[in-house]
CSV table of C-alpha atoms in Angstrom, one decimal:
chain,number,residue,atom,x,y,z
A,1,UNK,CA,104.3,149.5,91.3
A,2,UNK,CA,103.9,147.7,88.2
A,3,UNK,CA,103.3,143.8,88.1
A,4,UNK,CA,103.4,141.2,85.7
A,5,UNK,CA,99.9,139.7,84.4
A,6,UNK,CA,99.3,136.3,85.6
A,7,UNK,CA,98.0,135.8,82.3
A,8,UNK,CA,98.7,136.8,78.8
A,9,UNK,CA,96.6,139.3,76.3
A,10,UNK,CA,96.9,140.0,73.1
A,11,UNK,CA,97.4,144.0,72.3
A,12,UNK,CA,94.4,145.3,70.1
A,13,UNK,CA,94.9,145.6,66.5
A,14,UNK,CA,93.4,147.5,64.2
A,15,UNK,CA,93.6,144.3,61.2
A,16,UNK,CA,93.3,140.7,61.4
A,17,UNK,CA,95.5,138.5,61.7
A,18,UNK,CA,98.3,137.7,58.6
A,19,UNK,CA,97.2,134.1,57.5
A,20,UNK,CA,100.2,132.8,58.5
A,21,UNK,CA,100.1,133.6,61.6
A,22,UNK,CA,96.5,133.0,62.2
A,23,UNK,CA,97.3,129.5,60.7
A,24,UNK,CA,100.4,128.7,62.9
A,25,UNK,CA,98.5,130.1,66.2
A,26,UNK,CA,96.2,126.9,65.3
A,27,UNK,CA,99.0,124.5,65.6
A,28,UNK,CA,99.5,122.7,69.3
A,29,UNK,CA,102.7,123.4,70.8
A,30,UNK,CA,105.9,121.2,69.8
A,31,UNK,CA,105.5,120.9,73.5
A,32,UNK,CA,102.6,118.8,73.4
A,33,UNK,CA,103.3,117.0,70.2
A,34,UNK,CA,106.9,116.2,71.0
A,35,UNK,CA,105.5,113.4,73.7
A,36,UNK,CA,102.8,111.6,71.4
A,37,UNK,CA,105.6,111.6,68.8
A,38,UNK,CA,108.1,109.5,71.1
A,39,UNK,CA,105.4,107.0,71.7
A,40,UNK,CA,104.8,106.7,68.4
A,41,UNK,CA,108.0,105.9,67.3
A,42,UNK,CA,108.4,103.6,70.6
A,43,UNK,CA,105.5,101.7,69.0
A,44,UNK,CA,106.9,101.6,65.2
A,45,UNK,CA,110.3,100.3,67.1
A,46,UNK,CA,109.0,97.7,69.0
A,47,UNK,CA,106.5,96.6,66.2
A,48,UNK,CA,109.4,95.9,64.1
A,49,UNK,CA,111.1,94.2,67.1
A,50,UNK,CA,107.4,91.4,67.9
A,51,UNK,CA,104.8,90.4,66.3
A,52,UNK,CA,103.0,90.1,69.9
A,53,UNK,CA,103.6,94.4,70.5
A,54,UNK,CA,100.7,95.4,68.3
A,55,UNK,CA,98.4,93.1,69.5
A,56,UNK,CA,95.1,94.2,70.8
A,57,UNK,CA,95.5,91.9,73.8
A,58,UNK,CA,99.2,92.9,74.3
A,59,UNK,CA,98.1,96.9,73.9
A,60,UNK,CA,95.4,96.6,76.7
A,61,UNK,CA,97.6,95.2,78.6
A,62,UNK,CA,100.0,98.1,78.6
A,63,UNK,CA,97.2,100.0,79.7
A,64,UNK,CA,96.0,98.2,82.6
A,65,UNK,CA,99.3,98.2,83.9
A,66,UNK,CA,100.1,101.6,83.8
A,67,UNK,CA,96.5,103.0,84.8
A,68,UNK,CA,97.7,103.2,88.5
A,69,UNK,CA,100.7,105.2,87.7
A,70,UNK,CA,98.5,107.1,84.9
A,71,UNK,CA,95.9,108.2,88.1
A,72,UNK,CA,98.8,109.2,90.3
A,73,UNK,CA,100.5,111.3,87.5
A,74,UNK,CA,97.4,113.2,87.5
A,75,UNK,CA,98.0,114.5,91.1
A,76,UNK,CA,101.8,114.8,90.6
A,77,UNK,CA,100.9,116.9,87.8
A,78,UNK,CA,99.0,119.4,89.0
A,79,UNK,CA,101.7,119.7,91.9
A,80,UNK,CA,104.5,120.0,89.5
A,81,UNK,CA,102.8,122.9,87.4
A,82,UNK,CA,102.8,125.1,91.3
A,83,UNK,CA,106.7,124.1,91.2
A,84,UNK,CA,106.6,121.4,94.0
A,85,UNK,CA,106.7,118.0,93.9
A,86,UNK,CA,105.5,115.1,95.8
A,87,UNK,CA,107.5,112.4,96.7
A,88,UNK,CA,105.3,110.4,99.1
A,89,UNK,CA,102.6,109.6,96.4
A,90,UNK,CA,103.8,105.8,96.5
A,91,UNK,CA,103.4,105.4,99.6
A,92,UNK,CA,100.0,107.2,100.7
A,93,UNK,CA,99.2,105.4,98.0
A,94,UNK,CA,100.1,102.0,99.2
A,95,UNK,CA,98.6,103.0,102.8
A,96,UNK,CA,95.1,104.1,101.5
A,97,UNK,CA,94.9,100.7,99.9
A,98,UNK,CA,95.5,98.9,102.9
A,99,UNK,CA,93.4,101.0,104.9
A,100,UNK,CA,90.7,100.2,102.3
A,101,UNK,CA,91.6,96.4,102.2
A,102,UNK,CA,91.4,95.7,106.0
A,103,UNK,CA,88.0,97.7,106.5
A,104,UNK,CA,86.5,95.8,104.1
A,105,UNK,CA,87.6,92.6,105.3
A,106,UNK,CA,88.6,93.0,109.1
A,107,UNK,CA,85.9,95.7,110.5
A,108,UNK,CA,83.2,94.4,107.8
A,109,UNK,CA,82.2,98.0,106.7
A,110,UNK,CA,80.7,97.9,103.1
A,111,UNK,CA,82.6,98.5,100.3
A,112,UNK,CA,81.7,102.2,99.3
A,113,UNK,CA,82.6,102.8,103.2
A,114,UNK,CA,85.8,101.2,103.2
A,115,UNK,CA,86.7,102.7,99.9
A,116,UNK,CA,85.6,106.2,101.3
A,117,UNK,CA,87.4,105.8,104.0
A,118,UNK,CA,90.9,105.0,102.0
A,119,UNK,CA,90.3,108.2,99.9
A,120,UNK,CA,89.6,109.8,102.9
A,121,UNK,CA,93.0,109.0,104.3
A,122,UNK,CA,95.3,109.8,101.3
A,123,UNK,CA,93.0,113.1,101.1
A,124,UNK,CA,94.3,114.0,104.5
A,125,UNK,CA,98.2,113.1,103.7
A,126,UNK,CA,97.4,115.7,100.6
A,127,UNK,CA,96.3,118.3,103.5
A,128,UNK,CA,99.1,117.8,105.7
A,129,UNK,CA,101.4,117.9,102.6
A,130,UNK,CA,99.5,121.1,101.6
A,131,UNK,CA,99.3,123.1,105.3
A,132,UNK,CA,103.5,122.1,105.9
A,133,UNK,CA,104.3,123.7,102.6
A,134,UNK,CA,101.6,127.1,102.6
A,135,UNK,CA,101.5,127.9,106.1
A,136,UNK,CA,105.7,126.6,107.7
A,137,UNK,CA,107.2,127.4,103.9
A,138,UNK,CA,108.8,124.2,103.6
A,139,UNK,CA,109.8,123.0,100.8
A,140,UNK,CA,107.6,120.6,99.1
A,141,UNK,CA,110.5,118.1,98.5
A,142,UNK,CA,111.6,117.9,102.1
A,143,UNK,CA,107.9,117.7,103.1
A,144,UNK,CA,106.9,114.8,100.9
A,145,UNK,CA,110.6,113.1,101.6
A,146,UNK,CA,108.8,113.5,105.3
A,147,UNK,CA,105.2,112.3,104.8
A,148,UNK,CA,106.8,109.2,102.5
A,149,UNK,CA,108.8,107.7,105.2
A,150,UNK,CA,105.7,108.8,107.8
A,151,UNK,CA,103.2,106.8,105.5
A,152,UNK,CA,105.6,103.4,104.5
A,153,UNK,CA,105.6,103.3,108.7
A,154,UNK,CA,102.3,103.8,109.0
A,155,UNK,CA,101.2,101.2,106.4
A,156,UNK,CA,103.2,98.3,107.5
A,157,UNK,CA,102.3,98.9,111.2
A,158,UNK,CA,98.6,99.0,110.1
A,159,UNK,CA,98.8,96.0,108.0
A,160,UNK,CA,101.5,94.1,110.5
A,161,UNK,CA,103.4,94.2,107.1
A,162,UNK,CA,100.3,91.4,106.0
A,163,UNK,CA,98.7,91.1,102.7
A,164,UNK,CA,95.3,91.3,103.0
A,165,UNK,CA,93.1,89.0,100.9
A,166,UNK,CA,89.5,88.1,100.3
A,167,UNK,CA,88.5,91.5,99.1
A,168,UNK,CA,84.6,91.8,98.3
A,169,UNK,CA,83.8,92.2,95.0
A,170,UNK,CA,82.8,95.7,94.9
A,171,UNK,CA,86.5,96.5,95.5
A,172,UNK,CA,87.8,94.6,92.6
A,173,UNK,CA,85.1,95.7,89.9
A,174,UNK,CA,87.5,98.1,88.6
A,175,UNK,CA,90.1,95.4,87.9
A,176,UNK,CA,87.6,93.5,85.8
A,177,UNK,CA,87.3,93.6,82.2
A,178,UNK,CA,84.6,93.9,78.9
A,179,UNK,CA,85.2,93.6,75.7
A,180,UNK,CA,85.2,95.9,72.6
A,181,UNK,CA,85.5,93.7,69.1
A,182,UNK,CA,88.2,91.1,70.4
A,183,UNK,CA,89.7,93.8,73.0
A,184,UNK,CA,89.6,92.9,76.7
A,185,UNK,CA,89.0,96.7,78.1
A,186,UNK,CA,89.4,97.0,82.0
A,187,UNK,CA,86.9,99.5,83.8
A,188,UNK,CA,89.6,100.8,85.6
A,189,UNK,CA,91.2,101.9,82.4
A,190,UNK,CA,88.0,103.8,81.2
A,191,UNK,CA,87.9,105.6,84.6
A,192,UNK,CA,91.4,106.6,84.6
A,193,UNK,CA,90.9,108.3,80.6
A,194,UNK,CA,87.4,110.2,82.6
A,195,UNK,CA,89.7,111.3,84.7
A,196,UNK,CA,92.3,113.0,82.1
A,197,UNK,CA,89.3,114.5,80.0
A,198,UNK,CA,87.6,115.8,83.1
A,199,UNK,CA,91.1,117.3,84.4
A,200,UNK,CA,92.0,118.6,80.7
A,201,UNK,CA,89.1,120.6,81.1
A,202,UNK,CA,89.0,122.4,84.4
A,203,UNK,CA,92.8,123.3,84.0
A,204,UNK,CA,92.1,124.4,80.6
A,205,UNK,CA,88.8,126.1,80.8
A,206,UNK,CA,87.8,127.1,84.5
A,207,UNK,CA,89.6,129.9,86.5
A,208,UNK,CA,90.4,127.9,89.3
A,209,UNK,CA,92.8,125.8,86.4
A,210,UNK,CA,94.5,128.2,85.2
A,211,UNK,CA,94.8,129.8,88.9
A,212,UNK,CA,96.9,126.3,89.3
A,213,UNK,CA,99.2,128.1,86.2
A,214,UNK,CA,99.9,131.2,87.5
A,215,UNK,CA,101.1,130.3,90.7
A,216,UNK,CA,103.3,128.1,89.1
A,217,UNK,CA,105.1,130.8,86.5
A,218,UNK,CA,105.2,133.1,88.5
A,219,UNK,CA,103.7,132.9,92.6
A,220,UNK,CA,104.3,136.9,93.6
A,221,UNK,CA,102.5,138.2,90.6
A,222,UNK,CA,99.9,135.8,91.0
A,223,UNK,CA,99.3,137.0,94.6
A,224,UNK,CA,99.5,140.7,94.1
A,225,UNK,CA,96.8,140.6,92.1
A,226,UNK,CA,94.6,139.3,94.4
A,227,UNK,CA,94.7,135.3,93.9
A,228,UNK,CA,95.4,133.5,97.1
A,229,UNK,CA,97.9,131.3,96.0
A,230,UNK,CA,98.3,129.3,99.4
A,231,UNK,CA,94.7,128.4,98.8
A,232,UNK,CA,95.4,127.1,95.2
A,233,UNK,CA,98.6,125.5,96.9
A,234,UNK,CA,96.4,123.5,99.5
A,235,UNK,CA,93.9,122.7,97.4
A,236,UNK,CA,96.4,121.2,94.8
A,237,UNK,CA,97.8,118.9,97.7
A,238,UNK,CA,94.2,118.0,98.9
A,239,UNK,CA,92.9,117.6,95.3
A,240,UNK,CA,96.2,115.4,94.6
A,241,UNK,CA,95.7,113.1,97.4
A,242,UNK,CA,92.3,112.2,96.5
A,243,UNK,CA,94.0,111.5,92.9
A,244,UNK,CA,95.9,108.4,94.9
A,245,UNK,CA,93.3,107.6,96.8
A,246,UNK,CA,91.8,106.7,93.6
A,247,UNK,CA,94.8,105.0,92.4
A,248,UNK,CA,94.6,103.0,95.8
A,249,UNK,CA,91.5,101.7,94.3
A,250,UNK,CA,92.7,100.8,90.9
A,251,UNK,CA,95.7,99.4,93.1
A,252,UNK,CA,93.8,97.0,94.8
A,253,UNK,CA,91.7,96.0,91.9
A,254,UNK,CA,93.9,95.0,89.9
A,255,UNK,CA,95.6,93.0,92.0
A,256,UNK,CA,92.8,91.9,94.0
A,257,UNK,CA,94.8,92.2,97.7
A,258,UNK,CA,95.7,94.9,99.7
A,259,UNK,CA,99.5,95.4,99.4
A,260,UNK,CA,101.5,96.5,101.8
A,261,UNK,CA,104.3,96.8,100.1
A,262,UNK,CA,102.8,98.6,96.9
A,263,UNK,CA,103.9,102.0,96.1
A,264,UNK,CA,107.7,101.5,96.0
A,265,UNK,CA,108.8,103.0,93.0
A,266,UNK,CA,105.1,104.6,92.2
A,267,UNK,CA,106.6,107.5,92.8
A,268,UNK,CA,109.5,107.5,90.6
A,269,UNK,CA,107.4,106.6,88.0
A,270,UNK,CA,104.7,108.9,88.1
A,271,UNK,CA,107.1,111.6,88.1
A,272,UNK,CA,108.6,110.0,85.3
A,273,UNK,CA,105.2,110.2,83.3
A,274,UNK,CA,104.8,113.4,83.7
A,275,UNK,CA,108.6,114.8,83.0
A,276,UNK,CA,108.2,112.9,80.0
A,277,UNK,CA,104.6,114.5,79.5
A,278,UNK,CA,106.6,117.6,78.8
A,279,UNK,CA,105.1,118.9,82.5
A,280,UNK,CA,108.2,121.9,83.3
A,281,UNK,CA,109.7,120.9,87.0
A,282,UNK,CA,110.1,124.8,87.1
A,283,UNK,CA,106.4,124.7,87.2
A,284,UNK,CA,103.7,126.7,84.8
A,285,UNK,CA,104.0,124.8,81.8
A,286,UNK,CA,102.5,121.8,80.9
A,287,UNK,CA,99.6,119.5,79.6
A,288,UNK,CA,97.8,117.0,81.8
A,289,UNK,CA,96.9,114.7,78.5
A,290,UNK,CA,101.0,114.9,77.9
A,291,UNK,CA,101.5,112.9,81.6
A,292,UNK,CA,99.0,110.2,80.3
A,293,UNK,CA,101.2,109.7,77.1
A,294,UNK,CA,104.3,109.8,79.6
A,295,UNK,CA,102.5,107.1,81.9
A,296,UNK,CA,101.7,104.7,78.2
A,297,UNK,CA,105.5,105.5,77.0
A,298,UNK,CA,106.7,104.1,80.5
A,299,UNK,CA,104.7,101.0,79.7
A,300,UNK,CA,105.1,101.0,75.8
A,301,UNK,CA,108.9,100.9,77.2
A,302,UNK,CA,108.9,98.2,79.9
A,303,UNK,CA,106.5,96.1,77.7
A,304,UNK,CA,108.7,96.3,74.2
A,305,UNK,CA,111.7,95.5,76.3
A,306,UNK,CA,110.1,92.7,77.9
A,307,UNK,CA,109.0,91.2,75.1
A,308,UNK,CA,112.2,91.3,73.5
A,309,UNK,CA,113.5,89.7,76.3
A,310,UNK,CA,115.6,92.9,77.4
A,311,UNK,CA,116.7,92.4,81.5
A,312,UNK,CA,114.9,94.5,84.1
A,313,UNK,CA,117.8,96.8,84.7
A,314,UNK,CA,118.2,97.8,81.3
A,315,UNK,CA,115.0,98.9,81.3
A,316,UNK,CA,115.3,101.2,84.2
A,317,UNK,CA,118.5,102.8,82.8
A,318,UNK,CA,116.8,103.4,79.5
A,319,UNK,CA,113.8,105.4,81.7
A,320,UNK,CA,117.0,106.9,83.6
A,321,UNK,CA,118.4,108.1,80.4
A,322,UNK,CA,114.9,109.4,79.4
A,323,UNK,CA,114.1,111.4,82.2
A,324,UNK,CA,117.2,113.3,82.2
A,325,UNK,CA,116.9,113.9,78.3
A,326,UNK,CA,113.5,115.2,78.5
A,327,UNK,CA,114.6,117.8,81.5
A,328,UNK,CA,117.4,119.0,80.0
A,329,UNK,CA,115.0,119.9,77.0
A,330,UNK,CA,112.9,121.3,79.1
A,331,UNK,CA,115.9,123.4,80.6
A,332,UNK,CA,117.2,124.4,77.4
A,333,UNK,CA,113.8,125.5,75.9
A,334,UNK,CA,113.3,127.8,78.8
A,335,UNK,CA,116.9,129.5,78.6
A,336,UNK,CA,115.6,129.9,75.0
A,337,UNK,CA,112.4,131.8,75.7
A,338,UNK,CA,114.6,134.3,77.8
C-alpha cells in the first residue's frame, strides 16, 4: 500500500538549480508577505488619517494592548495548523487569572505559587480539551464550545463574579514599562515577541514542529508512518493551554485586578489574528510570526478607527468583513493548488 509522505523531497538531479528558480525558491511565500503587507498599508492609511497614529507612544500602545490576544494566538495557532480549533481560550483564560488573583491575595501564597498555580489550571483545561478530542473523537469545535461554557461557570463561581484587587507586585511586573529613546516598552510586550521567536523555531526547525504540520495536512498519512498523531494532538492542547495561562498573566498585569469577566471576545479575536496571519482553518499551513502580525493588524485596526473617532460597531464589522475575506482566500488558494 502506498502512502503519501508527511513531508516533501526534492527528486535528485543530476544539475543545479536554473537561477531562476534557485532565486525564486529564496523568496517567502506570498502567504507570509500578504499579512505584513495589509498592516503596512493599515499603517500608511491611518497615518494619513492622525498625526497621533505614528507616534511612538501611540505605536506601543497598540502593542500592549494586543499582547494578550498576541499570546493566546500562539496556542490557537498551533491548534488551528492540526485542523481544530479552540473556542474556550477566552474563558480558561479569564479563569486562570482569577485563580491566580485570589491565591495571591485570599490564601497568601507567593506570587511565583499563585502564578504557577493559574498556568497550572489553564494547562489542565488544554488536557481535557486534548483527551475529549484524541481518545472520544469529538470534534474540537463542540469540545471547546463545551469547556468555554464549563470554564465562564467555573470562574464566576470561583470569584462570586468579584474583581479581585490588591495584587502583589510580582503579578503586575509584566504590565510595567522601560523605556527605549522616548518609547515606553512594557515587559509583557518583550515576553510575548520571546515567545513568537522561540515558537518560530521549534515549528520550524525541530521534528516535533513540523510533526504539528503533518497531522494537520494530512492526519492518516502522518500516522501510517509511524507518528502518533494523538500524542501530537494532546500535546498541542496541553502546550496551548499553558500559552493562556501565560496570557492570564499578561491579563492581570496589565490591568492590575483579576477579572472575572475578561475573556469575552478573547476568543474571537485570537482566531481573528491568526485567520488573518494567513494560518489555513483546514489546517497544515501557516506561519506563527503571521498570527502576531494578525494580532498588531487587529489593534492597528481598533486603534486607527478610534482615533479617527470611528464608533465601536464599525469597527467590529470591518474585522467581520476581514475575516471572511482572508478565509475565502485561503479557500480559493487551496482549490488552486489542486
Amino acid at each position: 500500500m502506498t502512502v503519501a509522505a508527511v513531508t516533501t523531497t526534492r527528486p535528485a538531479s543530476s544539475g543545479a538549480a536554473p537561477p531562476g528558480r534557485a532565486w525564486r525558491e529564496k523568496l517567502p511565500p506570498i502567504g507570509t508577505l500578504g499579512p505584513f503587507f495589509a498592516l503596512l498599508l493599515a499603517c500608511l492609511f491611518f497615518a494619513t488619517q492622525s498625526d497621533r497614529f505614528l507616534s511612538s507612544e501611540n505605536l506601543s500602545l497598540v502593542l500592549q494592548q494586543v499582547m494578550v490576544v498576541g499570546v493566546i494566538a500562539i496556542g490557537q495557532t498551533l491548534i488551528i495548523l492540526t485542523a481544530g480549533i479552540d473556542l474556550s481560550c477566552g474563558m480558561v483564560m479569564a479563569l486562570g487569572g482569577i485563580v491566580m488573583a485570589k491565591l495571591a491575595v485570599e490564601a497568601g501564597l507567593p506570587g511565583p505559587v499563585a502564578i504557577a498555580a493559574g498556568i497550572g489550571v489553564t494547562a489542565a483545561f488544554g488536557l481535557v480539551n486534548g483527551l475529549l478530542v484524541t481518545r472520544i473523537k469529538l470534534p474540537p469545535f463542540i469540545v471547546t464550545l463545551g469547556t468555554l461554557n464549563i470554564a465562564f461557570a467555573i470562574t464566576q463561581l470561583y470569584s462570586n463574579a468579584q474583581t479581585v484587587t490588591d495584587l502583589p507586585a510580582g503579578m503586575t511586573w509584566l504590565g510595567t514599562t522601560f523605556r527605549i529613546g522616548g518609547t515606553s516598552v512594557a515587559f509583557g510586550v518583550v515576553l510575548m515577541l520571546l515567545m513568537y521567536l522561540a515558537v518560530w523555531f521549534w515549528l520550524r526547525e525541530t521534528a516535533a514542529g513540523r510533526h504539528v504540520y503533518a497531522v494537520g495536512n494530512n492526519p492518516e498519512a502522518t500516522r501510517l508512518t509511524g507518528i502518533a498523531t494523538d500524542r501530537v494532538l494532546l500535546g498541542v492542547y496541553v502546550l496551548a493551554g499553558v500559552f493562556y495561562g501565560v496570557a492570564s498573566l499578561l491579563s492581570v498585569a496589565r490591568t492590575g485586578v483579576g477579572d472575572p469577566n475578561a475573556g469575552q471576545t478573547e476568543n474571537l479575536d485570537a482566531i481573528t489574528a491568526v485567520v488573518l496571519g494567513g494560518t489555513s482553518l483546514f489546517g497544515g499551513r501557516g506561519v506563527i510570526l503571521g498570527s502576531l502580525i494578525g494580532a498588531v493588524i487587529v489593534g492597528v485596526l481598533r486603534n486607527g478607527l478610534t482615533l479617527m473617532g470611528t464608533p465601536s460597531v464599525y469597527q467590529v464589522l470591518i474585522t467581520g468583513v476581514l475575516v471572511i475575506l482572508a478565509v475565502t482566500i485561503d479557500q480559493l488558494s487551496r482549490r488552486g493548488g489542486r
